Coordinates of C-alpha atoms and ligand atoms in Angstrom, one line a residue:
X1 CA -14.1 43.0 -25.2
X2 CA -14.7 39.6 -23.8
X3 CA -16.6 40.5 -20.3
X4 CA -17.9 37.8 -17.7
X5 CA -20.7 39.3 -15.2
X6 CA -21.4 38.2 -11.8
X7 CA -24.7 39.0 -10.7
X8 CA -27.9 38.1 -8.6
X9 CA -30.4 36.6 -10.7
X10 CA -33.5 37.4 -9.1
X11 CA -35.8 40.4 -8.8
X12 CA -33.6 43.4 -7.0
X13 CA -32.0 46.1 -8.1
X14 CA -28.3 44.7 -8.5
X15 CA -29.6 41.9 -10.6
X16 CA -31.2 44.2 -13.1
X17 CA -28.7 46.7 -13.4
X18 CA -26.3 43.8 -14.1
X19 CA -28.8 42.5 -16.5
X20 CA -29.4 45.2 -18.6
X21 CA -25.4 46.2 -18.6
X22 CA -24.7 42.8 -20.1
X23 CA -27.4 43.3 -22.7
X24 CA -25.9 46.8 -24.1
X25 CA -22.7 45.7 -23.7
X26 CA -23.6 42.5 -25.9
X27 CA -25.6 45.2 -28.0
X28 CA -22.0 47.3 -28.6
X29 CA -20.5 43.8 -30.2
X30 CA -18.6 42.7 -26.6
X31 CA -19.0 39.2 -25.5
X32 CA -20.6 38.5 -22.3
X33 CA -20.9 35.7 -20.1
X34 CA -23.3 35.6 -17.3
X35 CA -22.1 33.3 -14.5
X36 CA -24.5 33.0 -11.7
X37 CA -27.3 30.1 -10.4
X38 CA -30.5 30.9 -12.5
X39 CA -30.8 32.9 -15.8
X40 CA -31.4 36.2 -14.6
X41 CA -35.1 37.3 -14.8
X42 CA -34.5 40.5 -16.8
X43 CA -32.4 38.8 -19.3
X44 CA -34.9 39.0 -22.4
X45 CA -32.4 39.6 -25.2
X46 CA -31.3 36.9 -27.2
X47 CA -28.0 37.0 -29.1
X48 CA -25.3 35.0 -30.0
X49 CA -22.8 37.7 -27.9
X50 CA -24.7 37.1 -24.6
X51 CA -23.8 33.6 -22.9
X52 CA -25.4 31.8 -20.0
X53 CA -23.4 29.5 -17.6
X54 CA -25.0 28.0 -14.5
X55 CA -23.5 27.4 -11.4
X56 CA -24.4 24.3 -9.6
X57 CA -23.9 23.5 -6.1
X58 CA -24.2 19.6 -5.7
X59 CA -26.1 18.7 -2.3
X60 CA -23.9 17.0 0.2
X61 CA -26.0 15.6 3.3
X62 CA -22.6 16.6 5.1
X63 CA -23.1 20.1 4.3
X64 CA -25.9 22.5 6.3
X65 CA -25.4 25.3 3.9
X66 CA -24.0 24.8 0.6
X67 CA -20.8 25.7 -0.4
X68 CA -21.9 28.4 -3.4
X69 CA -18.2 30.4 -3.7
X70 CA -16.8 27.1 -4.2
X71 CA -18.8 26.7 -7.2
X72 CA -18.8 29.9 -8.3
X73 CA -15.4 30.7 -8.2
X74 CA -14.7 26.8 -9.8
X75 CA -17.1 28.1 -13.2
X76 CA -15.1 31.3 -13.1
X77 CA -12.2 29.7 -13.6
X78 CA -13.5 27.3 -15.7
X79 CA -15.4 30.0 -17.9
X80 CA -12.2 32.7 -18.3
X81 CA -9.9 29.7 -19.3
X82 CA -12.6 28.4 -21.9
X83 CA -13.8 32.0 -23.6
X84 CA -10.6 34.2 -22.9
X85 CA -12.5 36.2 -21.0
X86 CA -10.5 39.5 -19.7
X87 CA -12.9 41.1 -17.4
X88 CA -15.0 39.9 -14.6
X89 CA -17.9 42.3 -13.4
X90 CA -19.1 41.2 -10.5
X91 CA -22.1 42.8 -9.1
X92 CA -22.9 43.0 -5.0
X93 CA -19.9 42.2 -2.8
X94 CA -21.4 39.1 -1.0
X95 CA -20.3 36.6 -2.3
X96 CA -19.1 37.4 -5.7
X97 CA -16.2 39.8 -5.2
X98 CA -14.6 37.3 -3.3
X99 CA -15.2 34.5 -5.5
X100 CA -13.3 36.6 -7.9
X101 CA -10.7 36.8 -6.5
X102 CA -10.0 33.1 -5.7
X103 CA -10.6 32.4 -9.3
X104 CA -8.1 35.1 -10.5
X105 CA -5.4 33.4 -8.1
X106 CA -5.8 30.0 -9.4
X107 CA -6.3 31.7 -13.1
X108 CA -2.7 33.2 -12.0
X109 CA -1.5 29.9 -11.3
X110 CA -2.1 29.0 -15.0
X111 CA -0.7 32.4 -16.6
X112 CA -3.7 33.4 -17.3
X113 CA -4.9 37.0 -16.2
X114 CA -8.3 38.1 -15.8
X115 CA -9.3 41.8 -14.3
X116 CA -11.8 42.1 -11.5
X117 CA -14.4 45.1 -11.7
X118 CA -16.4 45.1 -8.8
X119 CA -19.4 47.2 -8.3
X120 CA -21.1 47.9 -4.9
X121 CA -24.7 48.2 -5.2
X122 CA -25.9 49.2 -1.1
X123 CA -27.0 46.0 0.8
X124 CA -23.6 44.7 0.2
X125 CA -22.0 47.3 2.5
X126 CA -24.9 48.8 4.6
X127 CA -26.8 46.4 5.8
X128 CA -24.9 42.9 5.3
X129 CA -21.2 43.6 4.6
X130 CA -19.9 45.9 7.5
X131 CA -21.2 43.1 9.6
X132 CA -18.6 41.8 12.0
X133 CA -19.4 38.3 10.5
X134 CA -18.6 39.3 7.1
X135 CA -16.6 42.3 7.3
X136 CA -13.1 41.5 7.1
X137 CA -13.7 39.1 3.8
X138 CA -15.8 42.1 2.2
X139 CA -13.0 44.4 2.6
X140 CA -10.1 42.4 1.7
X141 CA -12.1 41.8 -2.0
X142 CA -12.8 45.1 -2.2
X143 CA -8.9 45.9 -1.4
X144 CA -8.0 43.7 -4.0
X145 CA -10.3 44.1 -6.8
X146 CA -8.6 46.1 -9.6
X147 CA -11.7 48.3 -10.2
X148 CA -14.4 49.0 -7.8
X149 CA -17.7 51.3 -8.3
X150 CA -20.4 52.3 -6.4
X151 CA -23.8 53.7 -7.7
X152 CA -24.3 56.8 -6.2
X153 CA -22.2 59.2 -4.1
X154 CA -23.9 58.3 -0.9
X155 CA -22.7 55.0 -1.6
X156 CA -19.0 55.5 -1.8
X157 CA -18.9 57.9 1.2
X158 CA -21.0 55.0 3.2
X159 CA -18.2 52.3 1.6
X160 CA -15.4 54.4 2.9
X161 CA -17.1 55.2 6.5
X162 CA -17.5 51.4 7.3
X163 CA -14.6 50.0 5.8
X164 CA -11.0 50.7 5.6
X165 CA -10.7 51.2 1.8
X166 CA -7.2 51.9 0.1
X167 CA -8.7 51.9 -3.7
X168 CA -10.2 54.7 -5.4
X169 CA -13.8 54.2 -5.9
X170 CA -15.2 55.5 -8.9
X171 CA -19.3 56.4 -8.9
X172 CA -21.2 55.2 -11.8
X173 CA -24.8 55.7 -11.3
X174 CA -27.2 53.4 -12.7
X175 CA -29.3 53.6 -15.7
X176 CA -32.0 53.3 -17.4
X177 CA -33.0 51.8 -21.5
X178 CA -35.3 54.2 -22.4
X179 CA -36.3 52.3 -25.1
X180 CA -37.8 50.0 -23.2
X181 CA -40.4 53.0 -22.0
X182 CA -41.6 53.7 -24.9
X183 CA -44.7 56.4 -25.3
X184 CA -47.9 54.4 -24.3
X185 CA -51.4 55.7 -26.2
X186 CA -53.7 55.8 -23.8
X187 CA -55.8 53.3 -25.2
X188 CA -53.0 50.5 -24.8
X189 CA -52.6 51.7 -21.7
X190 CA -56.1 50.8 -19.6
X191 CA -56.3 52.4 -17.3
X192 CA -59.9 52.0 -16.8
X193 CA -59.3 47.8 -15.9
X194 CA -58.1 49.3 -12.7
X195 CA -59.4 52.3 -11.6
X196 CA -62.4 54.4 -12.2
X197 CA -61.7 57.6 -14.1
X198 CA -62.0 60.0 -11.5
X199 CA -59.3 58.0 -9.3
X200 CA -55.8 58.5 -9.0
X201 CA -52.9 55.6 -9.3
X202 CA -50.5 55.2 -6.7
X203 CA -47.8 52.4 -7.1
X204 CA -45.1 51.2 -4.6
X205 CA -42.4 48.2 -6.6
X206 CA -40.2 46.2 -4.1
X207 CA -39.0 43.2 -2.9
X208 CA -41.6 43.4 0.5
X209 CA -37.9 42.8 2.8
X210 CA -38.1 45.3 6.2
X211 CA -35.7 47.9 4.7
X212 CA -38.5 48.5 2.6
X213 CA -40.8 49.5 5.1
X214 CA -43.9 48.5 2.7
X215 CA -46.1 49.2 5.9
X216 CA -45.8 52.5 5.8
X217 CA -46.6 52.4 2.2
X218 CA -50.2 51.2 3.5
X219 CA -50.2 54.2 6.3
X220 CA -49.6 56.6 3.1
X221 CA -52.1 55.3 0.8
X222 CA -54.6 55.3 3.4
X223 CA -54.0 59.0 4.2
X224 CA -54.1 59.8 0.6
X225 CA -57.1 57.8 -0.4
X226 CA -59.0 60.0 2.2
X227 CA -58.3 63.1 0.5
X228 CA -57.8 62.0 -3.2
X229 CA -60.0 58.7 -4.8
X230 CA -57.1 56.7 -5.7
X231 CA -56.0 53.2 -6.1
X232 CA -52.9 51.3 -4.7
X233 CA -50.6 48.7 -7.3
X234 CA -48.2 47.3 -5.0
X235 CA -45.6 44.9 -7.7
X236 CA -43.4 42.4 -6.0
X237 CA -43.1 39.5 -3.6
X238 CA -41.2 39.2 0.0
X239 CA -41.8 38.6 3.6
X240 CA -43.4 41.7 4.5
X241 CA -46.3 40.6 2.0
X242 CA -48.8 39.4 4.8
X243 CA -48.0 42.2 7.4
X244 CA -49.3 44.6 4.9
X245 CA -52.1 42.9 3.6
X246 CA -53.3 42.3 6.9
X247 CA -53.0 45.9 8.0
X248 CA -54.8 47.2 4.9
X249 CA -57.8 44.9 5.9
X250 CA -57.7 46.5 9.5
X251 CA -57.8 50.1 7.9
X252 CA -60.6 48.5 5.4
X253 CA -58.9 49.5 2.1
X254 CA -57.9 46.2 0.9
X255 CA -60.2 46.6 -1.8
X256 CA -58.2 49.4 -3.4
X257 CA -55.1 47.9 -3.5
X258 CA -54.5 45.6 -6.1
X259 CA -51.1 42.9 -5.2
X260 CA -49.3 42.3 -8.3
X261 CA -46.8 40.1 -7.5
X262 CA -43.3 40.1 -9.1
X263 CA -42.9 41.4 -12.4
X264 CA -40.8 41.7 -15.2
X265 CA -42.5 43.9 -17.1
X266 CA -42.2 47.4 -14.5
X267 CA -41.7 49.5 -17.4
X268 CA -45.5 48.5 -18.8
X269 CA -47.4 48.9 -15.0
X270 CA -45.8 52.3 -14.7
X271 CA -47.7 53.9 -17.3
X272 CA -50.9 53.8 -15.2
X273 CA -49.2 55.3 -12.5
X274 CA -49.5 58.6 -11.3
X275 CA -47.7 58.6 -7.8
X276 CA -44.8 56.5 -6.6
X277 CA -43.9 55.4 -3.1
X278 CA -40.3 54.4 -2.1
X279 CA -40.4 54.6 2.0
X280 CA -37.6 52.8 2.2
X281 CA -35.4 53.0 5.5
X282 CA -32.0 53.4 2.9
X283 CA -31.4 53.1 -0.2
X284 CA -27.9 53.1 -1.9
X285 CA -29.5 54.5 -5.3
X286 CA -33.2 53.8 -5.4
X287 CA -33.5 52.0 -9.1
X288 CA -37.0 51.5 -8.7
X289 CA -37.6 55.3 -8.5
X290 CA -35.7 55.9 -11.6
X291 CA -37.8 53.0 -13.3
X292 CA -40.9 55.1 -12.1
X293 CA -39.7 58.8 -13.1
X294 CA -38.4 57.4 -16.3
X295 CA -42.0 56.3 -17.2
X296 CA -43.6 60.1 -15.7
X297 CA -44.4 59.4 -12.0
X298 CA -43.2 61.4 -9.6
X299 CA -41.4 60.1 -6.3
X300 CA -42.3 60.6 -2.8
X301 CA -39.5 59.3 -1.0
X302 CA -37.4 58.8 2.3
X303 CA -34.2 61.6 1.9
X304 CA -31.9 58.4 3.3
X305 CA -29.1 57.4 1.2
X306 CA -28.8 58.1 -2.4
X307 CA -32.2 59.0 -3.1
X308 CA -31.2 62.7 -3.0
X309 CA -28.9 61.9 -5.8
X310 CA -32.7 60.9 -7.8
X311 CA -35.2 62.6 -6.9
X312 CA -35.1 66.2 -6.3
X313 CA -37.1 67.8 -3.4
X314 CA -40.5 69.7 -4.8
X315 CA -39.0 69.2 -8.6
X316 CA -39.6 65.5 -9.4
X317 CA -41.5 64.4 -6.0
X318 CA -40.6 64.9 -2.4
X319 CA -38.3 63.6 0.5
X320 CA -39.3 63.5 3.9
X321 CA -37.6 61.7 6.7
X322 CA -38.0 57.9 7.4
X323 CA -40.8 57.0 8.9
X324 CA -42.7 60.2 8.3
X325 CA -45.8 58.9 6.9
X326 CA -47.8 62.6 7.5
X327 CA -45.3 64.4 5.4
X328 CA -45.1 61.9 2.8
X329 CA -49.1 61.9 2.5
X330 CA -49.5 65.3 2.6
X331 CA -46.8 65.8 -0.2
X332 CA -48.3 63.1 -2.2
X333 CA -51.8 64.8 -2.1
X334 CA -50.2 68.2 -3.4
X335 CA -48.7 66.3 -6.3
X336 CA -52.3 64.9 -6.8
X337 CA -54.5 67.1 -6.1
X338 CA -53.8 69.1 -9.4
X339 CA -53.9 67.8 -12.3
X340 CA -51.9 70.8 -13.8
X341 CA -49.2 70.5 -11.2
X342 CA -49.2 66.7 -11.6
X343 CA -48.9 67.1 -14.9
X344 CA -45.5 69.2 -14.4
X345 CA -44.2 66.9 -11.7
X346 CA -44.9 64.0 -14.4
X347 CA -42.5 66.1 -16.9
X348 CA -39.8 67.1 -14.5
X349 CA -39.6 63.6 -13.5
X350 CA -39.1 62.2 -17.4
X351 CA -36.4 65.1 -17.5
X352 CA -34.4 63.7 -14.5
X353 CA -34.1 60.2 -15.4
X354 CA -32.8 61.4 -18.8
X355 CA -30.1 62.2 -17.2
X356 CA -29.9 58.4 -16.1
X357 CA -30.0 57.3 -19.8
X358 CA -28.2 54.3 -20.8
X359 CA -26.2 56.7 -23.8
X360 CA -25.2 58.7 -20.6
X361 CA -23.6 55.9 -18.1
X362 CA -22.6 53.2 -20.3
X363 CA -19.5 54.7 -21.5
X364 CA -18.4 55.3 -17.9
X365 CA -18.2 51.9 -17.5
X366 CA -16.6 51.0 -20.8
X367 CA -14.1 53.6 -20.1
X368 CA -13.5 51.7 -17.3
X369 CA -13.2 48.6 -18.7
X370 CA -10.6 49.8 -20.9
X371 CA -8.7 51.6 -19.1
X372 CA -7.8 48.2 -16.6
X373 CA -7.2 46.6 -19.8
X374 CA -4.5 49.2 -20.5
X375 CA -6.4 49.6 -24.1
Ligands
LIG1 O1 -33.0 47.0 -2.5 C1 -33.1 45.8 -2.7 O2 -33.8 45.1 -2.1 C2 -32.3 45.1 -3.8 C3 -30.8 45.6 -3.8 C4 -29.9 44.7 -4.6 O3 -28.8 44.5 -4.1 O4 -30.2 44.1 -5.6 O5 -30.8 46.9 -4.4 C5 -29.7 47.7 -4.2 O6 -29.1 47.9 -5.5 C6 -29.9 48.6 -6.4 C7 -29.2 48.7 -7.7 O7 -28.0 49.3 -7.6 C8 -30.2 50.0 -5.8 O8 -31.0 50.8 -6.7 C9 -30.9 49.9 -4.5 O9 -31.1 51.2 -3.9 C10 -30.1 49.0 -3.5 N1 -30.9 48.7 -2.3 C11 -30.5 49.2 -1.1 O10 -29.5 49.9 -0.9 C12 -31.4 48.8 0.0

């Protein structure tokens, strides 16, 4: 199949999932052609199936903000006409399902038609796209897509509570390569540059944005270091980044937390981890908990969204309600406090995400694909 893929090409979940999607399809023998502004960050294999095209927005001194459907949906058309493509993937709502479907009418104009996939991803419908400003354009491109998915159950339900939705919606979860977690000795895996052997690891991965609510990732770690020697990773960049830092200084832990910055290379960082932190305020799937469980770390988590559908209460980690930070300390000094019972939460954890695997999910979406193709 000739697939074009829509995504976001930084660090977030949406961009990955797209990223790595593109890569096993490419892997299957499909062609694929990422269309977006920057080649996305988790793009790191090279074949002659996987194509790049960059959109560029020209800068107009007329313009305050830059007219980026214009160009996108312009190089979609542009791209389907050139490779044949017959589906478009698009990944998050904003602004790429509608830029599909502008470049499918004008690709109509021309005979030539192209299917839409769309798949919802959280932000895109929770917090951006049921709001008043945007809502009527999000749900006319999801009206009109000729596939749409969501990646979790909590998702669609949410989709169908905030907008008036007259498709099916079909839930593919995301998923993870596990060959890109593969076993770590201990030896390549130091943990001794970090912590002292007698302390515990405790990561938190995220973009630092307010949904994340990184700061009570500091009010956790504190209340576990207390009880539990343990160090802090925190991986990943955003505007929450000095709030925290400043608050760890106040509680005087600053040196046990190490900032990492952004990363593309999760999969390695996780394997000194023993404890992972996802606080978030929602969460349409909570990728970066499956990341973590698929390299043994259990979750301690908010219950909001779809992170019921990932981590499973006292199994693989522990939910508590947002904001909790006494529950979710306490829970993460059970998991740590014994090493045999860390031990089991680290197993259960690897168990779950298998259930996540890429051989599991990626024929749901390439039944999909075929199925709009009438093949
Ligand atoms: O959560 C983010 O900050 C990034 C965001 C995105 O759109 O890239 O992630 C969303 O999509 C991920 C992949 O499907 C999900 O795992 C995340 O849970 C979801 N984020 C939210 O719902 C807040």
């Amino acid at each position: 199949m000739k697939v074009g893929i829509v995504c976001y090409p930084t660090f977030g979940g949406s961009g990955v999932v797209a990223s790595e999607l593109g890569m096993s399809l490419a892997k299957e023998g499909n062609e694929v052609h990422f269309i977006t502004y920057k080649l996305p960050v988790r793009l790191d294999f090279i074949s002659n199936n996987i194509h790049f095209h960059e959109v560029f927005v020209e800068e107009y001194p007329l313009f305050q903000f830059q007219p980026y459907e214009l160009a996108l949906s312009s190089k979609i058309v542009e791209v389907v006409e050139m490779y044949n493509l017959e589906i478009l993937h698009v990944h998050y709502a904003i602004p790429h399902a509608y830029a599909a479907y502008m470049a499918k009418q004008m690709l109509k104009e021309k005979g030539i038609v192209v299917k839409v996939v769309t798949t919802l991803h959280g932000t895109d419908i929770t917090l951006v796209g049921s709001h008043p400003n945007y809502k009527t354009a999000v749900e006319f491109s999801i009206n009109h897509s000729d596939v749409v998915t969501t990646v979790s159950d909590s998702l669609k339900s949410d989709t169908l509570r905030l907008f008036n939705i007259k498709k099916e919606i079909q839930v593919i979860y995301n998923f993870i390569d596990f060959d890109k977690y593969p076993e770590i000795t201990d030896e390549e895996c130091q943990r001794s540059s970090i912590a002292q052997n007698n302390e515990k690891i405790v990561t938190h991965i995220s973009n630092l944005r307010p949904v994340k609510r990184a700061w009570d990732v500091i009010d956790i770690f504190y209340k576990i270091q207390k009880k539990i020697p343990s160090k802090l990773l925190l991986v990943g960049e955003g505007p929450d980044r000095e709030r925290i830092e400043c608050m760890a200084k106040d509680l005087g832990i600053l040196d046990k937390i190490l900032f990492l910055g952004n990363s593309n290379e999760v999969n390695k960082l996780l394997c000194y981890s023993d404890l992972f932190i996802l606080p978030s305020e929602t969460e349409s799937f909570g990728l970066a908990a499956l990341e973590a469980m698929a390299a043994k770390t259990p979750v301690i988590s908010t219950n909001s969204g779809g992170l019921p559908e990932v981590n499973i209460e006292g199994v693989t980690g522990f939910l508590s309600n947002i904001g909790d930070t006494d529950n979710m300390a306490k829970n993460g000094i059970y998991i740590l406090e014994s090493d045999e019972r860390l031990l089991k939460f680290k197993q259960n954890a690897f168990a779950q995400a298998q259930q996540f695997s890429l051989q599991n999910i990626l024929p749901g979406y390439i039944e999909t694909y075929k199925e709009v193709l009438g093949k």
